[in-house]
Coordinates of C-alpha atoms in Angstrom, one line a residue:
Chain A
M26 CA -30.7 36.4 33.6
A27 CA -34.4 36.3 34.6
E28 CA -36.3 39.4 34.1
E29 CA -37.8 41.2 37.8
F30 CA -41.2 40.9 38.1
L31 CA -42.2 42.0 41.5
N32 CA -40.8 44.2 43.7
L33 CA -41.6 44.8 47.5
E34 CA -39.8 48.0 48.7
A35 CA -39.3 48.6 52.6
I36 CA -42.4 46.9 53.6
T37 CA -43.3 47.7 56.9
K38 CA -46.6 46.3 58.3
T39 CA -48.3 46.7 61.9
F40 CA -51.3 45.4 63.3
G41 CA -52.4 47.6 66.3
T42 CA -48.9 48.1 67.9
N43 CA -47.8 44.8 66.7
T44 CA -45.4 45.1 63.8
V45 CA -45.7 41.6 61.9
I46 CA -43.0 42.7 59.0
K47 CA -40.6 45.4 59.3
D48 CA -38.4 47.0 56.4
L49 CA -38.9 43.7 54.0
D50 CA -37.2 44.2 50.7
L51 CA -37.8 41.2 48.2
S52 CA -38.1 41.0 44.8
F53 CA -39.3 38.1 42.4
N54 CA -38.3 37.2 39.0
S55 CA -40.8 36.4 36.4
G56 CA -41.6 32.7 36.2
E57 CA -40.0 32.0 39.3
F58 CA -41.3 29.6 41.9
V59 CA -40.6 30.9 45.3
S60 CA -41.3 29.7 49.0
L61 CA -41.8 31.9 51.8
L62 CA -40.9 29.4 54.7
G63 CA -41.0 30.1 58.3
P64 CA -42.5 29.1 61.3
S65 CA -46.0 29.9 62.4
G66 CA -46.6 33.8 63.1
C67 CA -43.1 35.2 60.9
G68 CA -45.1 37.1 58.8
K69 CA -45.0 35.1 55.4
T70 CA -49.0 34.9 55.2
T71 CA -49.2 38.8 55.8
V72 CA -46.4 39.0 53.1
L73 CA -48.5 37.1 50.6
R74 CA -51.9 39.0 51.6
M75 CA -50.4 42.3 51.0
I76 CA -49.4 40.9 47.8
A77 CA -52.7 39.7 46.9
G78 CA -54.5 43.0 48.3
F79 CA -56.0 41.7 51.2
E80 CA -53.8 43.6 53.3
K81 CA -52.2 47.1 52.9
P82 CA -48.8 47.8 53.9
T83 CA -48.5 50.2 56.8
K84 CA -45.2 51.6 55.1
G85 CA -43.5 51.0 52.0
R86 CA -44.6 50.0 48.2
I87 CA -45.3 46.8 46.0
F88 CA -44.4 46.8 42.1
A89 CA -45.6 44.3 39.5
D90 CA -44.3 44.6 36.1
G91 CA -42.6 48.0 37.0
R92 CA -46.2 49.5 38.0
E93 CA -46.9 50.1 41.3
I94 CA -49.8 48.0 43.0
T95 CA -49.7 49.2 46.5
H96 CA -53.0 50.6 46.8
L97 CA -55.3 48.7 44.3
K98 CA -58.0 46.5 45.1
P99 CA -57.2 42.6 45.0
S100 CA -59.6 42.2 42.0
Q101 CA -57.4 44.6 40.2
R102 CA -54.4 43.1 40.6
N103 CA -54.4 39.7 38.3
V104 CA -53.6 37.7 40.6
G105 CA -54.7 34.3 41.2
M106 CA -54.3 32.6 44.9
V107 CA -55.3 29.1 46.2
F108 CA -56.1 28.9 49.9
Q109 CA -55.6 26.3 52.7
S110 CA -59.0 25.4 53.2
Y111 CA -59.1 25.0 49.1
A112 CA -62.6 27.8 49.3
L113 CA -64.5 26.1 46.7
F114 CA -68.0 27.6 46.2
P115 CA -70.3 24.9 47.7
N116 CA -73.2 26.0 45.7
L117 CA -71.3 25.6 42.7
N118 CA -70.2 22.8 40.7
V119 CA -66.3 22.0 39.9
R120 CA -67.1 23.6 36.0
D121 CA -68.9 26.8 37.5
N122 CA -66.3 27.1 40.3
I123 CA -63.7 27.2 37.4
G124 CA -65.5 29.5 35.1
F125 CA -66.4 31.7 37.9
G126 CA -63.5 34.3 37.4
L127 CA -63.9 34.1 33.5
K128 CA -67.9 34.8 34.4
V129 CA -67.1 38.2 36.3
A130 CA -64.6 39.3 34.0
G131 CA -67.5 39.0 31.1
V132 CA -65.5 36.3 28.9
P133 CA -68.1 35.3 26.4
R134 CA -69.7 32.1 27.3
A135 CA -68.2 29.7 24.5
K136 CA -64.9 30.9 25.2
A137 CA -65.3 30.4 29.3
R138 CA -66.7 26.9 28.5
E139 CA -63.2 26.4 26.1
R140 CA -61.3 27.5 28.9
V141 CA -62.7 25.6 31.3
A142 CA -62.4 22.8 29.6
E143 CA -58.9 23.3 29.0
M144 CA -58.4 23.9 32.9
L145 CA -59.7 20.7 33.6
E146 CA -57.2 19.0 31.3
L147 CA -54.7 20.7 33.0
I148 CA -55.4 19.5 36.6
G149 CA -56.2 16.1 34.9
L150 CA -60.1 15.9 35.9
P151 CA -61.6 16.5 32.6
D152 CA -64.8 14.2 33.6
L153 CA -65.6 15.9 37.1
G154 CA -66.9 19.0 35.7
R155 CA -70.5 18.2 36.9
R156 CA -69.6 17.5 40.4
Y157 CA -69.6 19.5 43.6
A158 CA -66.8 20.2 45.8
F159 CA -68.0 17.7 48.5
E160 CA -67.9 14.6 45.9
L161 CA -64.6 15.1 45.3
S162 CA -61.3 14.5 47.3
G163 CA -59.1 17.1 49.3
G164 CA -56.7 16.6 46.7
Q165 CA -59.0 17.1 44.3
Q166 CA -60.5 20.1 45.3
Q167 CA -57.4 21.3 45.7
R168 CA -56.6 20.9 42.0
V169 CA -59.9 22.1 40.9
A170 CA -59.1 25.4 43.3
L171 CA -55.9 26.0 41.4
A172 CA -57.8 25.7 37.9
R173 CA -60.0 28.2 39.3
A174 CA -57.3 30.7 40.2
L175 CA -55.6 29.9 36.8
A176 CA -58.0 30.0 34.6
P177 CA -58.6 33.7 34.1
S178 CA -54.7 33.7 32.9
P179 CA -53.3 35.8 35.9
R180 CA -50.0 37.1 35.6
M181 CA -48.9 35.4 39.1
L182 CA -50.2 32.8 41.6
L183 CA -50.4 32.7 45.3
L184 CA -50.4 29.6 47.0
D185 CA -51.1 29.9 50.6
E186 CA -50.1 26.6 52.5
P187 CA -52.5 25.1 49.7
L188 CA -50.9 21.3 51.2
S189 CA -51.3 21.8 54.9
A190 CA -54.7 20.2 54.5
L191 CA -54.1 17.1 52.9
D192 CA -52.3 14.0 53.7
A193 CA -49.1 13.3 53.7
K194 CA -49.0 11.1 50.3
I195 CA -51.3 13.2 48.2
R196 CA -49.2 16.2 49.2
V197 CA -46.3 14.9 48.1
S198 CA -48.1 13.9 44.5
L199 CA -50.1 17.2 44.6
R200 CA -47.1 19.5 45.1
E201 CA -45.2 17.5 42.1
Q202 CA -48.5 18.3 39.9
I203 CA -48.4 21.9 41.1
R204 CA -44.6 22.6 40.1
N205 CA -45.5 20.8 36.9
I206 CA -48.0 23.2 36.0
Q207 CA -46.1 26.4 37.0
R208 CA -43.4 25.0 34.6
E209 CA -45.8 24.5 32.1
L210 CA -47.5 27.8 32.3
G211 CA -44.4 30.0 33.2
I212 CA -46.1 31.8 35.6
T213 CA -44.5 33.5 38.6
T214 CA -45.7 31.5 41.6
I215 CA -45.2 32.3 45.3
F216 CA -45.8 29.6 47.8
V217 CA -46.4 29.9 51.7
T218 CA -45.3 27.1 53.6
H219 CA -44.2 26.0 57.0
D220 CA -42.9 22.7 55.9
Q221 CA -39.2 22.6 55.0
E222 CA -39.3 19.7 52.8
E223 CA -42.0 20.9 50.6
A224 CA -40.3 24.2 50.0
L225 CA -36.8 22.6 49.3
S226 CA -38.6 20.3 46.8
I227 CA -40.1 22.3 44.6
S228 CA -39.1 26.1 44.8
D229 CA -36.4 27.6 42.7
R230 CA -35.8 30.3 45.7
I231 CA -36.6 29.9 49.1
V232 CA -37.2 32.9 51.2
V233 CA -36.7 32.0 54.9
M234 CA -38.5 34.4 57.4
N235 CA -38.4 34.8 60.8
A236 CA -39.9 36.9 63.2
G237 CA -40.9 39.4 60.3
H238 CA -37.7 39.7 58.5
I239 CA -35.8 37.8 55.8
E240 CA -33.3 35.7 57.4
Q241 CA -31.8 34.1 54.2
V242 CA -32.8 34.2 50.2
G243 CA -31.5 31.6 47.9
A244 CA -31.7 28.1 46.1
P245 CA -32.8 25.1 47.9
F246 CA -28.8 23.6 48.1
E247 CA -27.5 27.2 49.3
V248 CA -29.7 27.5 52.1
Y249 CA -29.7 24.1 53.1
N250 CA -25.8 23.4 52.6
R251 CA -25.1 27.2 53.4
P252 CA -27.5 28.7 55.8
A253 CA -26.6 32.1 56.5
T254 CA -27.9 32.2 60.2
P255 CA -28.0 30.0 62.8
F256 CA -32.1 30.4 62.6
V257 CA -31.8 29.2 59.1
A258 CA -29.4 26.1 60.1
N259 CA -32.1 25.0 62.6
F260 CA -35.2 25.5 60.9
V261 CA -34.5 24.0 57.7
G262 CA -33.7 20.5 58.1
T263 CA -32.4 18.5 61.1
L264 CA -29.1 19.8 62.7
N265 CA -27.1 18.4 65.4
R266 CA -25.7 20.9 67.6
V267 CA -22.3 19.6 69.3
E268 CA -21.3 21.6 72.6
A269 CA -17.7 21.9 72.5
R270 CA -14.9 23.7 74.4
V271 CA -11.5 25.2 72.9
K272 CA -9.0 23.1 74.3
N273 CA -5.8 25.0 72.4
A274 CA -6.8 27.2 70.2
A275 CA -3.3 27.8 68.6
A276 CA -3.1 24.0 67.8
Q277 CA -7.4 24.3 67.0
E278 CA -7.5 21.7 69.2
V279 CA -11.6 21.1 70.7
A280 CA -12.6 19.2 73.8
I281 CA -16.3 17.6 73.0
G282 CA -17.1 15.8 76.2
E283 CA -13.8 13.7 77.2
Q284 CA -12.5 13.0 73.8
S285 CA -10.0 16.0 72.0
V286 CA -10.5 16.5 68.0
V287 CA -8.6 18.9 65.9
L288 CA -10.9 21.5 63.9
K289 CA -9.7 23.2 61.2
K290 CA -12.6 25.6 60.7
L291 CA -12.1 27.1 64.3
P292 CA -12.6 31.0 63.9
A293 CA -9.2 32.9 64.7
T294 CA -11.0 35.0 67.5
V295 CA -11.8 31.9 69.9
R296 CA -9.8 31.6 73.4
D297 CA -8.7 28.6 75.3
G298 CA -11.5 27.5 77.4
E299 CA -14.4 29.5 75.6
P300 CA -17.4 27.2 74.8
I301 CA -18.6 26.5 71.2
V302 CA -21.4 24.7 69.0
L303 CA -20.4 23.0 66.3
A304 CA -23.5 22.8 64.2
L305 CA -23.8 19.1 62.0
R306 CA -26.3 17.6 59.5
P307 CA -27.0 13.9 60.4
E308 CA -26.3 13.1 57.1
A309 CA -22.6 14.6 57.2
L310 CA -22.1 12.1 60.2
N311 CA -21.4 8.7 59.2
L312 CA -20.4 5.3 60.9
V313 CA -16.5 4.8 60.9
N314 CA -15.4 1.2 60.0
G315 CA -11.2 1.1 60.5
A316 CA -9.2 4.1 59.3
D317 CA -10.8 7.3 58.4
D318 CA -9.0 10.6 57.3
G319 CA -11.8 12.7 59.0
I320 CA -12.4 13.5 62.8
C321 CA -14.1 10.9 64.6
L322 CA -15.6 10.3 67.8
N323 CA -16.1 7.6 70.2
A324 CA -20.0 7.1 70.7
R325 CA -23.1 5.2 72.0
V326 CA -26.1 3.9 70.0
E327 CA -29.1 4.3 71.9
A328 CA -31.6 4.4 69.5
V329 CA -32.2 3.3 65.5
S330 CA -35.2 5.0 63.5
F331 CA -36.1 2.8 60.3
L332 CA -37.5 6.0 58.3
G333 CA -37.2 3.8 54.8
S334 CA -34.4 4.7 52.5
V335 CA -32.9 6.2 55.9
I336 CA -32.2 4.7 59.1
R337 CA -31.8 7.6 61.6
V338 CA -29.5 6.4 64.4
G339 CA -29.5 8.6 68.0
V340 CA -26.1 8.3 69.4
A341 CA -24.3 9.7 72.6
V342 CA -21.0 11.6 72.8
G343 CA -20.3 11.8 76.3
D344 CA -23.7 13.9 77.1
T345 CA -24.2 15.1 73.5
R346 CA -27.1 13.5 71.6
L347 CA -26.6 13.6 67.7
H348 CA -28.5 11.7 65.2
V349 CA -26.8 10.1 62.2
D350 CA -28.5 9.2 59.1
L351 CA -27.5 6.4 57.3
F352 CA -28.9 5.2 53.9
N353 CA -30.6 2.0 54.4
D354 CA -28.0 -1.1 52.5
R355 CA -30.2 -4.3 52.9
R356 CA -26.6 -6.1 53.2
S357 CA -25.7 -4.7 56.0
A358 CA -27.9 -4.8 58.9
P359 CA -28.4 -1.1 60.8
P360 CA -26.4 -1.0 64.3
Q361 CA -28.3 -1.7 67.6
P362 CA -29.0 0.5 71.0
G363 CA -26.3 0.1 73.4
E364 CA -23.5 -0.9 70.6
T365 CA -20.3 1.4 71.1
L366 CA -19.1 2.7 67.7
R367 CA -17.1 6.0 66.1
V368 CA -18.8 8.5 64.3
G369 CA -17.1 10.7 62.2
F370 CA -17.3 13.7 59.9
K371 CA -15.5 16.0 57.8
D372 CA -14.3 19.4 58.7
E373 CA -15.9 21.0 55.7
D374 CA -19.2 19.7 56.7
V375 CA -19.5 21.4 60.1
I376 CA -22.0 24.5 58.8
S377 CA -21.3 26.8 61.7
V378 CA -19.3 27.3 64.7
T379 CA -20.9 29.6 67.2
A380 CA -20.0 30.5 70.8
Chain B
M21 CA -79.7 -0.5 79.8
R22 CA -83.2 -1.8 79.5
G23 CA -84.8 0.3 82.6
N24 CA -83.1 3.5 81.4
R25 CA -84.7 2.9 78.5
F26 CA -88.0 2.3 79.8
W27 CA -88.0 5.6 82.0
S28 CA -86.9 7.4 78.8
W29 CA -89.6 6.7 77.3
V30 CA -92.3 7.6 80.4
V31 CA -90.4 10.8 80.3
F32 CA -91.2 11.3 76.3
G33 CA -94.5 9.9 76.9
L34 CA -95.3 12.3 79.7
G35 CA -93.5 15.1 77.5
A36 CA -95.8 14.1 74.3
A37 CA -98.8 13.9 76.2
Y38 CA -98.5 17.2 78.0
F39 CA -98.0 19.1 74.7
L40 CA -100.5 16.9 72.9
L41 CA -103.4 16.4 74.9
P42 CA -104.4 20.0 74.9
L43 CA -104.1 20.2 71.6
L44 CA -106.0 16.7 70.9
A45 CA -109.1 18.5 72.9
T46 CA -109.0 21.5 70.9
L47 CA -109.4 19.2 68.2
E48 CA -111.9 17.3 69.1
F49 CA -114.0 20.3 70.7
S50 CA -113.6 22.1 67.2
L51 CA -115.3 19.2 65.5
S52 CA -118.2 18.7 67.8
I53 CA -120.0 21.6 66.7
R54 CA -123.4 19.1 66.4
R55 CA -124.5 17.0 69.3
D56 CA -125.1 13.9 67.1
G57 CA -121.3 13.1 66.2
Y58 CA -118.0 14.6 64.7
T59 CA -118.2 16.9 61.7
L60 CA -116.3 19.5 60.0
D61 CA -118.7 22.1 59.8
A62 CA -116.6 24.3 62.2
Y63 CA -113.9 24.4 59.6
R64 CA -116.3 24.8 56.8
N65 CA -117.9 28.1 58.9
V66 CA -114.5 29.6 58.8
F67 CA -113.1 28.7 55.4
A68 CA -116.5 30.2 53.9
D69 CA -116.0 33.3 55.8
P70 CA -114.8 36.2 53.9
G71 CA -113.2 37.9 56.6
F72 CA -111.0 34.5 57.1
Q73 CA -109.7 34.9 53.7
Q74 CA -109.2 38.4 53.6
T75 CA -107.2 38.6 57.0
F76 CA -105.3 35.6 56.2
S77 CA -104.1 36.6 52.6
Y78 CA -103.4 39.9 54.0
S79 CA -100.9 38.5 56.7
L80 CA -99.5 36.3 54.3
I81 CA -98.8 39.1 52.0
I82 CA -97.5 41.1 54.8
G83 CA -95.3 38.2 55.6
L84 CA -93.9 37.6 52.9
C85 CA -93.1 41.5 52.6
T86 CA -91.6 41.3 56.3
I87 CA -89.2 38.3 55.4
I88 CA -88.0 40.0 52.0
V89 CA -87.3 43.2 53.6
G90 CA -86.1 41.3 56.8
I91 CA -83.2 39.3 54.5
V92 CA -82.5 42.8 52.6
I93 CA -81.6 44.2 56.0
I94 CA -80.6 41.4 58.2
M95 CA -78.5 39.2 55.6
P96 CA -75.8 42.0 54.5
A97 CA -75.8 43.0 58.7
A98 CA -74.7 39.7 59.7
Y99 CA -72.3 39.0 56.7
F100 CA -70.5 42.3 57.0
V101 CA -70.4 41.9 60.9
R102 CA -68.9 38.0 60.2
L103 CA -66.5 39.7 57.5
R104 CA -65.1 43.1 59.1
M105 CA -66.3 43.6 62.6
P106 CA -66.7 40.2 64.3
Q107 CA -65.8 41.6 67.5
I108 CA -68.8 43.8 68.1
R109 CA -71.1 40.9 67.4
P110 CA -72.2 40.2 70.7
V111 CA -73.3 43.7 70.9
V112 CA -75.4 43.3 67.3
E113 CA -76.6 40.2 68.9
F114 CA -77.6 41.8 72.1
L115 CA -79.7 44.5 70.0
T116 CA -81.4 41.9 67.8
L117 CA -82.8 40.5 71.0
M118 CA -84.4 43.8 71.9
P119 CA -87.3 43.0 70.5
L120 CA -87.9 39.8 72.6
I121 CA -87.4 42.2 75.7
I122 CA -89.2 45.2 75.1
P123 CA -93.4 44.3 74.4
P124 CA -95.0 44.8 71.0
I125 CA -97.5 47.2 72.5
I126 CA -94.0 49.6 73.6
L127 CA -93.2 49.3 70.0
V128 CA -96.4 50.3 68.4
F129 CA -96.8 53.1 70.6
G130 CA -93.7 54.1 69.6
Y131 CA -94.2 54.0 66.0
I132 CA -97.4 55.4 66.4
R133 CA -95.9 58.2 68.4
L134 CA -93.1 58.8 65.9
Y135 CA -94.7 58.4 62.3
N136 CA -98.4 59.6 63.2
S137 CA -99.9 61.8 60.7
S138 CA -98.6 64.9 62.2
S139 CA -95.1 63.9 62.3
F140 CA -92.3 64.3 59.9
L141 CA -92.7 60.9 58.4
P142 CA -96.6 60.7 58.6
L143 CA -96.7 56.8 58.0
T144 CA -99.8 56.4 60.1
G145 CA -101.8 58.8 57.6
S146 CA -102.5 56.4 55.0
V147 CA -103.3 53.1 54.3
M148 CA -100.4 52.0 52.2
G149 CA -98.0 54.2 55.0
T150 CA -99.6 52.0 57.8
N151 CA -98.7 48.7 55.7
I152 CA -95.5 49.5 55.7
L153 CA -95.3 50.7 59.1
L154 CA -96.5 47.3 60.1
T155 CA -93.9 45.4 58.2
L156 CA -91.4 47.2 59.4
G157 CA -92.9 46.3 63.0
Y158 CA -92.9 43.0 61.9
V159 CA -89.4 42.9 60.7
A160 CA -88.4 44.3 64.1
L161 CA -90.3 41.9 65.5
A162 CA -88.6 38.8 63.3
M163 CA -85.6 40.2 63.8
P164 CA -84.1 37.9 66.8
Y165 CA -85.3 34.9 64.9
M166 CA -83.8 36.1 61.6
Y167 CA -80.4 37.2 62.6
R168 CA -79.9 34.2 64.6
A169 CA -81.2 32.0 61.6
I170 CA -78.7 33.8 59.1
D171 CA -75.7 33.9 61.5
T172 CA -76.1 30.4 62.2
G173 CA -76.3 29.8 58.7
L174 CA -73.2 31.8 58.0
R175 CA -71.0 30.2 61.0
T176 CA -71.3 26.8 59.0
I177 CA -69.0 28.5 55.8
D178 CA -66.0 29.9 55.8
V179 CA -67.1 33.8 55.3
Q180 CA -63.8 35.5 55.2
T181 CA -61.9 33.0 52.7
L182 CA -64.7 32.3 50.6
T183 CA -65.0 35.8 50.2
E184 CA -61.4 36.7 49.7
A185 CA -61.5 33.9 46.7
A186 CA -64.1 35.6 44.8
T187 CA -62.9 38.9 45.5
I188 CA -59.5 38.0 44.0
L189 CA -61.4 36.5 40.9
G190 CA -63.1 40.1 40.7
A191 CA -66.4 39.6 42.1
S192 CA -67.9 42.7 43.6
R193 CA -69.7 42.7 47.0
L194 CA -73.0 42.5 45.7
R195 CA -72.2 39.7 43.6
I196 CA -70.5 37.8 46.3
L197 CA -73.6 38.2 48.5
T198 CA -75.9 37.3 46.1
R199 CA -74.0 34.7 44.3
I200 CA -71.7 33.1 46.8
I201 CA -72.7 33.5 50.5
F202 CA -76.5 33.7 50.3
P203 CA -76.9 30.5 47.8
N204 CA -74.9 28.8 51.2
V205 CA -77.0 29.8 53.7
I206 CA -80.2 29.9 51.8
T207 CA -81.5 26.6 54.1
A208 CA -80.3 29.0 57.3
V209 CA -82.2 32.3 55.5
L210 CA -85.4 30.0 55.0
S211 CA -85.6 28.7 58.3
G212 CA -85.6 32.1 59.5
A213 CA -88.2 33.2 56.6
F214 CA -90.5 30.5 57.9
L215 CA -90.5 31.4 61.4
T216 CA -90.9 35.2 60.4
L217 CA -94.2 34.1 58.5
A218 CA -95.1 32.0 61.6
I219 CA -94.8 34.9 64.0
V220 CA -96.5 37.4 61.1
M221 CA -99.5 35.2 61.0
G222 CA -100.5 34.9 64.7
E223 CA -99.5 38.6 65.6
F224 CA -102.1 40.7 67.3
V225 CA -101.1 43.7 68.8
L226 CA -99.7 45.5 65.9
A227 CA -102.2 44.5 63.5
S228 CA -104.6 45.4 65.9
L229 CA -103.1 49.0 67.3
L230 CA -102.5 49.9 63.6
N231 CA -105.9 49.1 62.8
R232 CA -105.0 46.6 60.1
P233 CA -106.8 43.5 59.0
G234 CA -104.3 40.6 59.9
F235 CA -105.3 37.1 60.8
G236 CA -104.4 37.7 64.7
P237 CA -107.0 40.2 65.1
Y238 CA -109.5 38.0 63.1
M239 CA -108.9 35.1 65.2
Q240 CA -109.3 37.1 68.6
N241 CA -112.6 38.8 67.1
I242 CA -113.8 35.0 66.4
G243 CA -112.8 34.0 69.5
A244 CA -114.6 36.6 71.1
N245 CA -118.0 36.3 69.5
R246 CA -117.9 32.4 68.5
A247 CA -117.7 28.7 70.1
Y248 CA -116.3 26.2 67.9
E249 CA -114.5 28.0 65.1
P250 CA -112.0 29.6 67.3
S251 CA -110.8 26.1 68.1
A252 CA -110.7 25.4 64.8
L253 CA -108.9 28.3 63.9
A254 CA -106.3 27.4 66.2
I255 CA -105.9 24.1 64.7
I256 CA -105.6 25.7 61.2
S257 CA -103.1 28.2 62.5
F258 CA -101.0 25.0 64.2
V259 CA -101.2 22.9 61.2
F260 CA -99.8 26.2 59.4
T261 CA -97.0 26.8 61.7
W262 CA -96.2 23.0 61.7
S263 CA -96.1 22.5 57.9
A264 CA -93.7 25.5 57.9
M265 CA -91.5 23.5 60.2
V266 CA -91.1 20.7 58.1
A267 CA -90.7 22.8 55.1
I268 CA -87.5 24.0 57.1
Q269 CA -86.5 20.3 58.3
L270 CA -86.8 19.3 54.2
L271 CA -85.0 22.4 52.9
A272 CA -82.2 21.4 55.2
R273 CA -81.5 18.7 52.9
F274 CA -80.7 20.5 50.0
A275 CA -77.9 22.3 52.4
P276 CA -74.8 22.9 50.4
K277 CA -73.0 20.4 52.2
S278 CA -69.4 20.5 53.7
S279 CA -66.4 19.6 51.5
A280 CA -63.7 19.6 54.2
R281 CA -61.6 16.5 53.5
K282 CA -57.8 15.3 53.7
D283 CA -57.5 12.5 51.1

């Protein structure tokens, strides 16, 4: 079991009359990569800034390695931080940017030079030490920013949407590089993002936030497949919401448009005639050929989007629009708009049933 | 399209003539001290005059002091307003415009009243004290230009994030200001500095009423007593100011470049 490294205890943050974080409790294990995921304005950056020391909690305490750091200045917390806008010092070259923290700390020049070279190797830019920020691509600049944050050997790394300003392809390669470096150094890392794919792909754990509170904390697999709240189900991944009505609660029969299906997962509290919503991931739906032991609905194909490895088929079941994700199989042609077919799913793939 | 361009050139030509003809007339007059042709005698007379050298050097030194004091006061003020109190920026901007609204004569009489030899801070009681007062007066006069130049420079960089990036690496506020912020707005600071120098070199009211040997009062004195030399001085002053402007343009090339790239 990993050792607990950072603790946020009953943190509340208020700006004027606006409470952006309310009674938040959160802990991070040593060497863990945790993503704070949520929509804009959910308070994830505020949490990161409180950990960094740029904001003071209105209430609550922060502990790092057993020591309270709530009132310490950012420079006293021994954390490294990478910003969305890179924030490289334009007047300094790459070498001097990376060595800035070492110089401030009074590290002897020879030792600092050695450490800077080591960092340049780590980020894979050993020959670009003399360049200035404007001579580097966005991805290179962010790698330099990462090296600058890591050079003074901080005990924690904070990443504030470091990939948001980059193009999609660079984003994917850089996030993998960040994760590899983090694994190599074993440094506790907190990564703020609003991009669920990013969070799912690189995190040990994800903290899903909404309106200043935590909706769910868990491993990516758990958050995606077993969302704790409707918000998490909707925010993480694509979700189909199937509007239905309980036809016969005793027989667990549900009406979806004109069609009826039997749903074993139906809560015992529902009554006949009650409207309910079934939540299903697009990949939980499949196109049925012939007999199937799951639940099947007749559907009409409305749109087909080719996404490379996945084909997203938009279907209509009565008035309900659904997305079905199919693996791209080069041996069979995708369905065509206007075609009628059967869409199936399994009882256990229904994520939640809400009234 | 061609017609548009023709009229653009006509407007440009008229504008240029409006500014250049008086200058050319002054230049021509400054060269006409002899009846038998053009000569640089007026310029020779000016450069040979010990009064010119003394007042020019005096104003230059006071100008440099004004720039240093101005930077030391205005740079941190503009930085902290941007960083910590952006909401009061319009108020600060208005305050910095006051020297343009209040005539220098009111400013200098206020100074003399406040800092005369029988006041709590008798700056006018000594030569050094009066020089300090003159410098501070010039800092006030140049404030609209210096503040705006520095503030424009600060607008081109992400002051907040650069400060936070340096803070978390352990840098003190002084180090951030001198090593990170100042080098990145140096071009803007220098444009403010050159404007300040241009103002100080030609300023008359403060130097005259504080009885200091500035270049402004010297020019006025020469203008009252000579015919051709004032024109030569006007041209010299013009060349000096324009050299300062050219220097600003040249320095702008060395400004730290923007690095916002997505690739």
